[in-house]
Coordinates of C-alpha atoms in Angstrom, one line a residue:
Chain A
M1 CA 108.8 120.1 160.2
I2 CA 107.0 123.3 161.1
D3 CA 109.8 125.2 159.6
S4 CA 109.5 123.4 156.2
K5 CA 105.7 123.9 156.3
L6 CA 106.1 127.6 156.9
K7 CA 108.6 127.8 154.1
E8 CA 106.2 126.0 151.8
K9 CA 103.4 128.5 152.6
A10 CA 105.8 131.5 152.1
A11 CA 107.0 130.1 148.8
F12 CA 103.4 129.6 147.6
A13 CA 102.4 133.1 148.7
I14 CA 105.4 134.7 146.9
L15 CA 104.9 132.8 143.7
L16 CA 101.2 133.6 143.7
A17 CA 101.8 137.3 144.3
A18 CA 104.3 137.4 141.5
T19 CA 101.8 135.8 139.1
I20 CA 99.1 138.3 140.1
I21 CA 101.4 141.2 139.7
V22 CA 102.2 140.0 136.2
I23 CA 98.6 139.4 135.2
A24 CA 97.0 142.4 136.9
P25 CA 98.2 145.1 134.4
V26 CA 97.1 143.0 131.4
A27 CA 93.7 142.4 133.0
L28 CA 93.4 146.1 133.9
I29 CA 94.3 147.3 130.4
L30 CA 91.8 144.8 128.8
A31 CA 89.1 145.9 131.3
I32 CA 89.6 149.6 130.6
I33 CA 89.6 149.0 126.8
L34 CA 86.4 146.9 127.1
I35 CA 84.6 149.3 129.4
N36 CA 85.4 152.4 127.3
G37 CA 85.4 150.7 123.9
L38 CA 82.3 148.5 124.0
P39 CA 79.8 151.4 123.8
A40 CA 81.4 152.6 120.6
L41 CA 81.0 149.2 118.8
S42 CA 78.1 149.1 116.3
F43 CA 77.5 148.0 112.8
E44 CA 77.9 151.6 111.7
F45 CA 81.2 152.1 113.6
L46 CA 82.7 149.0 111.9
F47 CA 81.3 149.5 108.4
S48 CA 81.2 153.2 107.6
I49 CA 84.0 155.7 106.7
P50 CA 85.2 158.3 109.2
R51 CA 83.3 161.7 109.3
D52 CA 83.8 165.1 110.9
G53 CA 87.6 165.0 110.5
M54 CA 87.6 161.5 112.0
R55 CA 85.7 162.6 115.1
G56 CA 82.7 160.6 114.1
G57 CA 81.6 157.9 111.7
G58 CA 83.4 154.6 111.5
I59 CA 86.7 152.9 110.9
F60 CA 85.9 150.8 107.9
P61 CA 88.8 151.9 105.7
A62 CA 91.3 151.2 108.5
L63 CA 89.7 147.8 109.1
V64 CA 89.9 146.9 105.4
G65 CA 93.4 148.3 105.1
T66 CA 94.7 146.1 108.0
F67 CA 93.0 143.1 106.5
Y68 CA 94.7 143.7 103.2
L69 CA 98.0 144.1 104.9
I70 CA 97.6 140.8 106.8
V71 CA 96.7 139.0 103.6
G72 CA 99.6 140.6 101.7
T73 CA 102.1 139.8 104.5
A74 CA 100.9 136.2 104.6
L75 CA 101.2 135.9 100.8
F76 CA 104.9 136.9 100.9
A77 CA 106.0 135.7 104.3
I78 CA 104.4 132.3 104.6
P79 CA 105.8 130.6 101.4
F80 CA 109.3 132.1 101.7
G81 CA 109.5 131.5 105.4
I82 CA 108.4 127.9 105.3
L83 CA 110.5 127.0 102.3
A84 CA 113.6 128.7 103.8
A85 CA 113.0 126.8 107.1
I86 CA 112.7 123.5 105.3
Y87 CA 115.9 124.2 103.5
L88 CA 117.8 125.2 106.6
N89 CA 116.4 122.3 108.7
E90 CA 116.2 119.4 106.2
Y91 CA 118.7 120.1 103.4
A92 CA 121.5 122.5 104.5
Q93 CA 124.7 121.1 105.8
R94 CA 126.0 122.4 109.1
N95 CA 128.7 124.7 108.0
R96 CA 129.9 128.3 108.4
L97 CA 127.4 129.6 105.9
T98 CA 124.3 128.1 107.5
R99 CA 125.5 129.2 110.9
A100 CA 125.9 132.7 109.6
I101 CA 122.3 132.5 108.1
E102 CA 121.0 131.3 111.4
L103 CA 122.7 134.1 113.3
A104 CA 121.3 136.6 110.9
I105 CA 117.8 135.3 111.4
I106 CA 118.1 135.5 115.2
N107 CA 119.4 139.0 114.8
L108 CA 116.6 140.0 112.4
S109 CA 114.0 139.1 114.9
G110 CA 115.7 141.6 117.3
V111 CA 115.7 144.5 114.9
P112 CA 113.4 147.3 116.1
S113 CA 110.3 147.7 113.9
I114 CA 111.1 151.3 113.0
V115 CA 114.2 150.1 111.3
Y116 CA 112.1 147.8 109.2
G117 CA 109.9 150.7 108.4
L118 CA 112.9 152.8 107.2
F119 CA 114.3 149.9 105.3
G120 CA 110.9 149.4 103.6
L121 CA 110.8 153.1 102.8
S122 CA 114.2 153.2 101.1
L123 CA 113.9 149.8 99.3
F124 CA 110.3 149.3 98.3
V125 CA 108.8 152.8 98.4
E126 CA 111.7 154.7 96.8
F127 CA 114.3 152.4 95.2
L128 CA 111.8 150.0 93.6
G129 CA 109.3 152.8 93.1
F130 CA 106.3 151.1 94.6
G131 CA 105.5 154.4 96.4
A132 CA 103.6 154.3 99.7
S133 CA 101.3 151.4 98.9
I134 CA 99.8 148.2 100.2
L135 CA 102.5 146.3 98.2
A136 CA 105.3 148.2 99.9
G137 CA 103.7 147.9 103.3
S138 CA 103.0 144.2 103.0
L139 CA 106.5 143.5 101.8
T140 CA 107.9 145.5 104.8
L141 CA 105.7 143.6 107.3
A142 CA 106.6 140.3 105.6
I143 CA 110.3 140.9 106.0
M144 CA 109.7 141.7 109.6
T145 CA 107.6 138.5 110.1
L146 CA 110.0 136.2 108.2
P147 CA 112.3 135.4 111.2
V148 CA 109.3 134.5 113.4
I149 CA 107.9 132.2 110.7
I150 CA 111.3 130.6 110.0
T151 CA 112.0 130.0 113.6
A152 CA 108.6 128.6 114.4
T153 CA 108.7 126.3 111.3
R154 CA 112.2 125.1 112.2
E155 CA 111.1 124.3 115.7
A156 CA 108.1 122.4 114.4
L157 CA 110.2 120.4 111.9
S158 CA 112.8 119.6 114.5
A159 CA 110.1 118.3 116.8
V160 CA 109.3 115.5 114.3
P161 CA 111.2 112.4 115.5
R162 CA 114.4 111.6 113.7
S163 CA 113.3 108.0 113.5
F164 CA 110.5 109.0 111.1
R165 CA 113.1 110.4 108.7
E166 CA 115.3 107.4 109.1
V167 CA 112.5 105.0 108.2
S168 CA 111.5 107.0 105.3
F169 CA 115.0 107.1 103.9
S170 CA 115.5 103.5 104.6
L171 CA 112.5 102.6 102.5
G172 CA 114.0 104.4 99.6
A173 CA 112.3 107.7 99.8
S174 CA 114.2 110.8 98.5
R175 CA 114.7 113.8 100.7
W176 CA 111.8 115.7 99.3
Q177 CA 109.5 112.6 99.5
T178 CA 110.5 112.4 103.2
V179 CA 109.9 116.0 103.8
R180 CA 106.6 116.0 101.9
G181 CA 105.3 112.7 103.1
V182 CA 106.5 112.3 106.6
V183 CA 108.0 115.5 108.1
L184 CA 105.6 118.2 106.9
P185 CA 102.3 116.4 107.8
N186 CA 103.6 116.0 111.4
A187 CA 104.9 119.6 111.6
I188 CA 101.9 121.4 110.1
P189 CA 100.2 122.2 113.4
G190 CA 103.3 123.8 114.8
I191 CA 104.0 125.7 111.6
L192 CA 100.4 127.0 111.5
T193 CA 100.5 128.2 115.1
G194 CA 103.8 130.0 114.7
T195 CA 102.7 131.6 111.4
I196 CA 99.4 132.9 112.9
L197 CA 101.2 134.3 115.9
G198 CA 103.7 136.0 113.5
L199 CA 100.9 137.5 111.4
S200 CA 99.1 138.7 114.5
R201 CA 102.2 140.6 115.6
A202 CA 102.5 142.1 112.1
A203 CA 98.8 143.2 112.2
G204 CA 99.4 145.4 115.3
E205 CA 102.7 147.1 114.2
T206 CA 102.7 150.8 113.5
A207 CA 106.3 151.7 112.8
P208 CA 106.8 149.5 109.7
I209 CA 103.7 150.8 108.0
L210 CA 104.2 154.4 109.0
F211 CA 106.2 155.4 105.9
T212 CA 105.4 152.5 103.6
V213 CA 101.6 152.4 103.3
A214 CA 99.6 154.1 106.1
A215 CA 97.4 157.0 105.0
F216 CA 96.3 159.7 107.5
Y217 CA 92.8 159.8 106.0
L218 CA 91.2 158.2 102.9
P219 CA 87.6 158.6 102.2
K220 CA 87.5 155.6 99.9
L221 CA 88.8 152.0 100.0
P222 CA 92.0 151.1 98.1
T223 CA 91.4 149.6 94.7
S224 CA 94.9 148.3 93.8
V225 CA 98.1 147.1 95.5
Y226 CA 99.7 150.4 94.5
D227 CA 97.2 152.4 96.6
Q228 CA 97.8 153.7 100.0
A229 CA 95.6 152.4 102.8
M230 CA 94.5 153.3 106.2
A231 CA 95.4 150.8 108.9
L232 CA 94.1 150.3 112.5
P233 CA 97.4 150.8 114.4
Y234 CA 98.2 154.0 112.6
H235 CA 94.6 155.2 112.8
I236 CA 94.8 154.8 116.6
Y237 CA 98.0 156.8 116.7
V238 CA 96.3 159.5 114.6
L239 CA 93.2 159.6 116.7
S240 CA 95.0 159.9 119.9
T241 CA 97.7 162.4 119.0
Q242 CA 97.0 164.2 115.7
V243 CA 93.4 165.1 115.8
P244 CA 92.1 167.3 118.6
N245 CA 88.8 166.6 120.4
V246 CA 88.2 163.0 119.4
S247 CA 85.8 161.4 121.8
V248 CA 87.2 158.8 124.2
K249 CA 84.6 156.4 122.9
V250 CA 85.8 156.5 119.4
Q251 CA 89.5 156.1 120.5
Y252 CA 88.8 153.2 122.7
G253 CA 86.4 151.6 120.2
T254 CA 89.2 151.6 117.6
V255 CA 91.6 150.1 120.1
L256 CA 89.1 147.4 121.0
V257 CA 88.7 146.4 117.4
L258 CA 92.5 146.0 116.9
V259 CA 93.0 144.2 120.2
G260 CA 90.0 142.0 119.5
M261 CA 91.3 141.1 116.0
I262 CA 94.7 140.1 117.4
F263 CA 93.1 138.3 120.3
I264 CA 91.0 136.2 117.9
L265 CA 94.1 135.3 115.8
N266 CA 95.9 134.2 118.9
I267 CA 92.9 132.1 120.1
V268 CA 92.8 130.4 116.7
A269 CA 96.5 129.6 117.0
S270 CA 96.2 128.1 120.4
Y271 CA 93.1 126.2 119.5
I272 CA 95.0 124.6 116.5
R273 CA 97.8 123.7 118.8
S274 CA 95.7 122.1 121.5
Y275 CA 93.5 120.3 118.9
F276 CA 96.5 118.7 117.2
R277 CA 98.2 118.0 120.5
K278 CA 95.3 115.8 121.5
K279 CA 95.4 114.0 118.2
K280 CA 99.1 113.5 118.3
T281 CA 100.1 110.0 119.3
W282 CA 103.8 109.9 119.2
Chain B
M1 CA 130.4 79.3 99.6
D2 CA 128.3 80.7 96.8
K3 CA 128.9 84.2 95.5
P4 CA 128.4 86.4 98.6
I5 CA 125.6 89.0 98.5
I6 CA 127.7 91.4 100.6
E7 CA 131.5 91.6 100.5
T8 CA 133.5 94.2 102.3
S9 CA 137.2 94.6 102.1
K10 CA 139.5 97.0 104.0
L11 CA 136.4 98.8 105.2
N12 CA 137.3 101.7 107.5
F13 CA 134.9 104.2 109.0
Y14 CA 135.3 107.3 111.1
Y15 CA 133.0 109.5 113.2
G16 CA 135.1 112.7 113.0
S17 CA 138.4 111.4 114.3
F18 CA 137.0 108.4 116.0
H19 CA 138.0 105.2 114.2
A20 CA 134.7 103.2 114.5
L21 CA 135.4 100.4 112.0
I22 CA 138.9 99.1 111.4
D23 CA 139.8 97.0 108.3
V24 CA 136.6 95.0 108.3
N25 CA 136.6 92.1 105.8
L26 CA 133.3 90.3 105.7
K27 CA 131.3 88.1 103.4
V28 CA 127.6 87.6 103.8
G29 CA 126.0 84.6 102.2
R30 CA 122.7 84.5 100.3
N31 CA 119.5 83.3 102.1
K32 CA 121.2 83.1 105.4
I33 CA 120.9 84.9 108.6
T34 CA 124.2 86.5 109.5
S35 CA 124.5 87.9 113.0
L36 CA 126.9 90.5 114.4
I37 CA 127.6 90.3 118.1
G38 CA 129.9 92.2 120.4
P39 CA 129.8 94.6 123.4
S40 CA 128.2 98.1 123.2
G41 CA 130.2 100.5 121.0
C42 CA 132.0 97.7 119.1
G43 CA 130.8 99.0 115.8
K44 CA 128.3 96.4 114.9
S45 CA 125.4 98.8 114.3
T46 CA 127.7 101.1 112.5
L47 CA 128.7 98.3 110.2
L48 CA 125.1 97.4 109.6
R49 CA 124.3 101.0 108.7
I50 CA 127.1 101.0 106.1
F51 CA 125.1 98.5 104.0
N52 CA 122.3 100.9 103.4
R53 CA 124.4 104.1 103.8
M54 CA 122.3 105.3 106.8
N55 CA 125.5 106.7 108.3
D56 CA 125.4 109.4 105.5
L57 CA 122.7 111.1 107.6
I58 CA 125.3 111.9 110.2
D59 CA 127.6 114.9 109.5
G60 CA 131.4 114.5 109.7
T61 CA 131.9 110.9 108.9
T62 CA 134.4 109.3 106.5
T63 CA 134.4 105.9 104.9
S64 CA 137.1 104.1 103.0
G65 CA 137.6 100.7 101.5
S66 CA 135.1 98.7 99.5
V67 CA 131.6 97.3 100.0
L68 CA 130.2 95.2 97.2
I69 CA 126.5 94.3 97.3
E70 CA 125.5 91.9 94.6
G71 CA 128.8 92.7 93.0
R72 CA 128.2 96.5 92.9
E73 CA 130.3 99.0 94.8
I74 CA 128.0 100.9 97.2
L75 CA 130.5 103.4 98.6
G76 CA 131.3 106.7 97.0
P77 CA 129.3 109.7 95.9
Q78 CA 128.2 108.3 92.5
V79 CA 125.9 105.7 94.2
D80 CA 122.2 106.4 94.0
L81 CA 121.2 106.1 97.6
V82 CA 117.5 105.9 96.8
D83 CA 118.1 103.0 94.5
L84 CA 120.4 101.3 97.0
R85 CA 117.9 101.5 99.8
K86 CA 115.3 99.9 97.5
H87 CA 117.4 96.8 97.6
V88 CA 118.7 97.0 101.1
G89 CA 116.0 97.6 103.7
M90 CA 116.3 98.1 107.4
V91 CA 114.3 97.4 110.5
F92 CA 115.2 99.5 113.6
Q93 CA 115.7 98.9 117.3
R94 CA 112.5 100.6 118.5
P95 CA 109.3 99.8 116.6
N96 CA 108.8 103.0 114.6
P97 CA 105.6 102.9 112.6
F98 CA 104.4 106.2 111.2
P99 CA 101.5 107.8 113.0
L100 CA 99.2 106.6 110.2
S101 CA 96.8 103.7 109.7
V102 CA 98.1 100.1 109.4
F103 CA 97.3 100.2 105.7
E104 CA 99.1 103.5 105.0
N105 CA 102.2 102.3 106.9
V106 CA 102.5 99.2 104.7
A107 CA 101.6 101.1 101.6
F108 CA 104.1 103.9 102.3
G109 CA 107.0 102.5 100.4
L110 CA 104.9 101.7 97.3
R111 CA 103.3 105.2 97.3
I112 CA 106.7 106.9 97.3
R113 CA 107.5 104.8 94.3
G114 CA 104.5 106.3 92.6
E115 CA 102.0 103.4 92.9
R116 CA 98.5 104.8 92.9
R117 CA 96.3 101.8 91.8
K118 CA 94.2 100.9 94.8
N119 CA 94.0 97.2 94.0
V120 CA 97.8 96.9 93.6
L121 CA 98.3 98.6 97.0
E122 CA 95.6 96.5 98.7
E123 CA 97.2 93.3 97.3
A124 CA 100.6 94.3 98.4
V125 CA 99.4 95.3 101.9
C126 CA 97.6 92.0 102.4
K127 CA 100.5 90.0 101.1
S128 CA 103.1 91.8 103.3
L129 CA 100.9 91.5 106.4
S130 CA 100.5 87.8 105.7
S131 CA 104.2 87.2 105.4
V132 CA 104.7 88.7 108.9
L133 CA 101.7 86.6 110.2
L134 CA 99.8 89.8 111.1
F135 CA 97.1 89.6 108.5
D136 CA 94.7 87.4 110.5
D137 CA 95.0 89.7 113.5
L138 CA 94.6 92.9 111.6
K139 CA 92.5 92.2 108.5
D140 CA 89.5 94.1 110.1
K141 CA 91.7 96.8 111.5
L142 CA 93.6 98.1 108.6
S143 CA 92.4 101.7 109.3
L144 CA 93.5 101.5 112.9
N145 CA 96.3 103.9 113.9
A146 CA 99.5 101.8 113.9
L147 CA 100.6 103.3 117.2
Q148 CA 97.7 101.6 119.0
L149 CA 99.1 98.1 118.2
T150 CA 101.2 96.2 120.7
L151 CA 105.0 96.7 120.4
E152 CA 105.4 93.2 118.9
Q153 CA 102.7 93.9 116.3
Q154 CA 104.3 97.3 115.6
Q155 CA 107.6 95.6 115.0
R156 CA 106.0 93.0 112.7
L157 CA 104.3 95.9 110.9
C158 CA 107.6 97.6 110.4
I159 CA 108.9 94.4 108.8
A160 CA 105.8 94.2 106.7
R161 CA 106.3 97.8 105.6
L162 CA 109.8 96.9 104.5
I163 CA 108.8 93.7 102.7
A164 CA 106.2 95.5 100.8
V165 CA 108.9 97.2 98.8
T166 CA 110.5 93.8 98.0
P167 CA 114.2 94.4 99.0
D168 CA 116.8 91.7 98.6
L169 CA 118.5 92.2 101.9
L170 CA 117.0 92.9 105.3
L171 CA 119.1 94.6 107.9
M172 CA 117.8 94.2 111.5
D173 CA 119.3 96.4 114.2
E174 CA 118.4 94.8 117.6
I175 CA 114.8 94.6 116.5
C176 CA 113.8 92.6 119.6
S177 CA 115.4 94.7 122.3
A178 CA 112.2 96.5 123.1
L179 CA 110.1 93.3 123.2
D180 CA 109.4 90.8 126.0
P181 CA 110.7 87.2 125.7
M182 CA 107.5 85.8 124.2
A183 CA 107.3 88.4 121.5
T184 CA 111.1 88.0 120.9
M185 CA 110.5 84.2 120.3
K186 CA 107.8 84.9 117.8
I187 CA 109.8 87.5 115.9
E188 CA 112.7 85.0 115.8
S189 CA 110.5 82.3 114.2
L190 CA 109.4 85.0 111.8
M191 CA 113.1 85.6 110.9
L192 CA 113.6 81.9 110.2
E193 CA 110.6 82.0 108.0
L194 CA 111.8 85.1 106.1
K195 CA 115.2 83.6 105.5
K196 CA 113.7 81.4 102.8
Q197 CA 113.2 84.5 100.6
Y198 CA 115.6 87.1 101.9
T199 CA 119.1 87.5 103.1
I200 CA 119.1 88.8 106.7
V201 CA 121.8 90.5 108.7
I202 CA 121.0 91.1 112.3
V203 CA 122.8 93.0 115.0
T204 CA 122.1 91.8 118.5
H205 CA 123.1 92.2 122.1
N206 CA 121.5 88.9 122.9
M207 CA 124.0 86.1 122.3
Q208 CA 121.4 83.4 122.7
Q209 CA 119.5 85.0 119.9
A210 CA 122.5 85.0 117.7
A211 CA 123.1 81.3 118.5
R212 CA 119.4 80.4 118.0
V213 CA 118.7 82.1 114.7
S214 CA 121.9 82.8 112.8
D215 CA 123.8 80.6 110.3
E216 CA 126.9 82.6 110.4
C217 CA 128.2 84.9 113.1
G218 CA 130.7 87.7 113.4
F219 CA 132.2 88.9 116.7
M220 CA 133.3 92.5 116.8
L221 CA 135.4 94.3 119.4
L222 CA 136.5 98.0 119.4
G223 CA 135.8 98.4 115.7
E224 CA 137.4 95.2 114.5
L225 CA 135.8 92.1 113.2
I226 CA 137.7 89.6 115.4
E227 CA 136.2 86.4 114.1
F228 CA 133.7 85.4 111.5
G229 CA 132.3 82.0 110.7
D230 CA 129.7 79.3 111.2
T231 CA 127.6 80.2 114.2
K232 CA 128.0 76.7 115.8
K233 CA 131.7 77.0 115.6
I234 CA 131.9 80.5 117.0
F235 CA 129.8 79.4 120.0
T236 CA 131.5 76.1 120.6
A237 CA 135.0 76.3 119.4
P238 CA 136.1 79.9 118.6
D239 CA 139.6 80.4 117.3
D240 CA 140.2 83.7 119.1
Q241 CA 140.6 83.9 122.9
R242 CA 138.7 87.2 122.9
T243 CA 135.6 85.6 121.2
D244 CA 135.8 82.8 123.8
D245 CA 135.9 85.3 126.6
Y246 CA 132.9 87.2 125.3
I247 CA 130.6 84.3 124.6
T248 CA 131.4 82.7 127.9
G249 CA 130.5 86.0 129.6
R250 CA 133.9 86.9 131.0
F251 CA 133.4 90.5 129.7
G252 CA 130.8 92.5 127.7

């Protein structure tokens, strides 16, 4: 008896310690970013262009650039990702071709982001002649995000009970009517959550935008999709390695803005998930 | 017997290499309740799912032989499944309303047929709910989520949802197995009521249920239709020894 109680306490202690060890670095990183970055935050920092060789002023062009890239990525990745997932999950027959496609999608999500960057450089920037531009950068990020969106959407579709589909078919609904009327409405929360998480990952990536869109310094905002743009992740890289004597405050402030942006996206995603889970009745 | 509504001949069905239905020849009469009984895995549900081609949703199955419904062949790739299922509806083992309101559940089938007129939908919903004796209970709760109903009400709702699209033939796959005895009794009396307008084929594990409600009964074993005929005769003087063994409880 004593022995089993002792073991119980030991197990509890070890598991708790492991959890703390996992959480501590994350908490520490966030704390350091907050402490050093918060003093930099101001209206001027967010909404003015960089000055003094980027040692002063604000980060507005990078903020706007990242926003454009997220929107562009969403425009390309969401429709194609969701439609492809619907095809694979609801229409495609299980055969060698679909298995090959599935394998390719799994592998794509494991490809290092720098490879996407180089792929984007050769396909969009050079071969298709978009040049380094928001268009090329968005397309590159979209391709990188597609596997995430497809996988998340398929999981959400698979989670809809088979019986819903059976009833719908048995009432004389076509496959598309079943997808549109029964499957999608019940899968939307999962699709939204997965999509936002995929986009938030894209927002923080540096390697894919390095050669396809990111500008070292632009004194004005981009005016068309063929313009280069600054972007937060690349701006952080530039501030910390390419420009001497940038104040710590500015560096951390920029990091805080990027982390905060991604954090907000993730919170929205988990809020959507918990909101619909409460409403879900099946 | 009048012209049968369903007529199968030399019907064979395989799941992969498993021979699930073997040379089934069956005639189902109009405005009757026909029951299919037999031990688990005998193929009775598989046979039922042939009639509205639900087995098509499963990969790797093959069907041969002929199934005529109202004189029309329903096997083969040229058959319009959407059209077939408009005539041949199915109620499932577990009550499975959509997570929508009572009204939207019943209106679902009409909506997918493109019906948008509110008064037509309302009329159809009221009429369908009345014919499953649910209207008086639910007339003030049409916007209630269907999953909040009792299981018996849910199953009635599923029947109403089907009736709303006016099929000719109702397939019922163990529709009472999730219900308690009182609810089962009520659903059975509903079946007898519905028989006046529809032809019903039921699959059941419950031999008493088959004896109580059905006019004709088929006994299946290991994929074969062993015996088919008048329910009274099957339950009192079956021709085949295996039928006798099953209905007297010696196996199954």
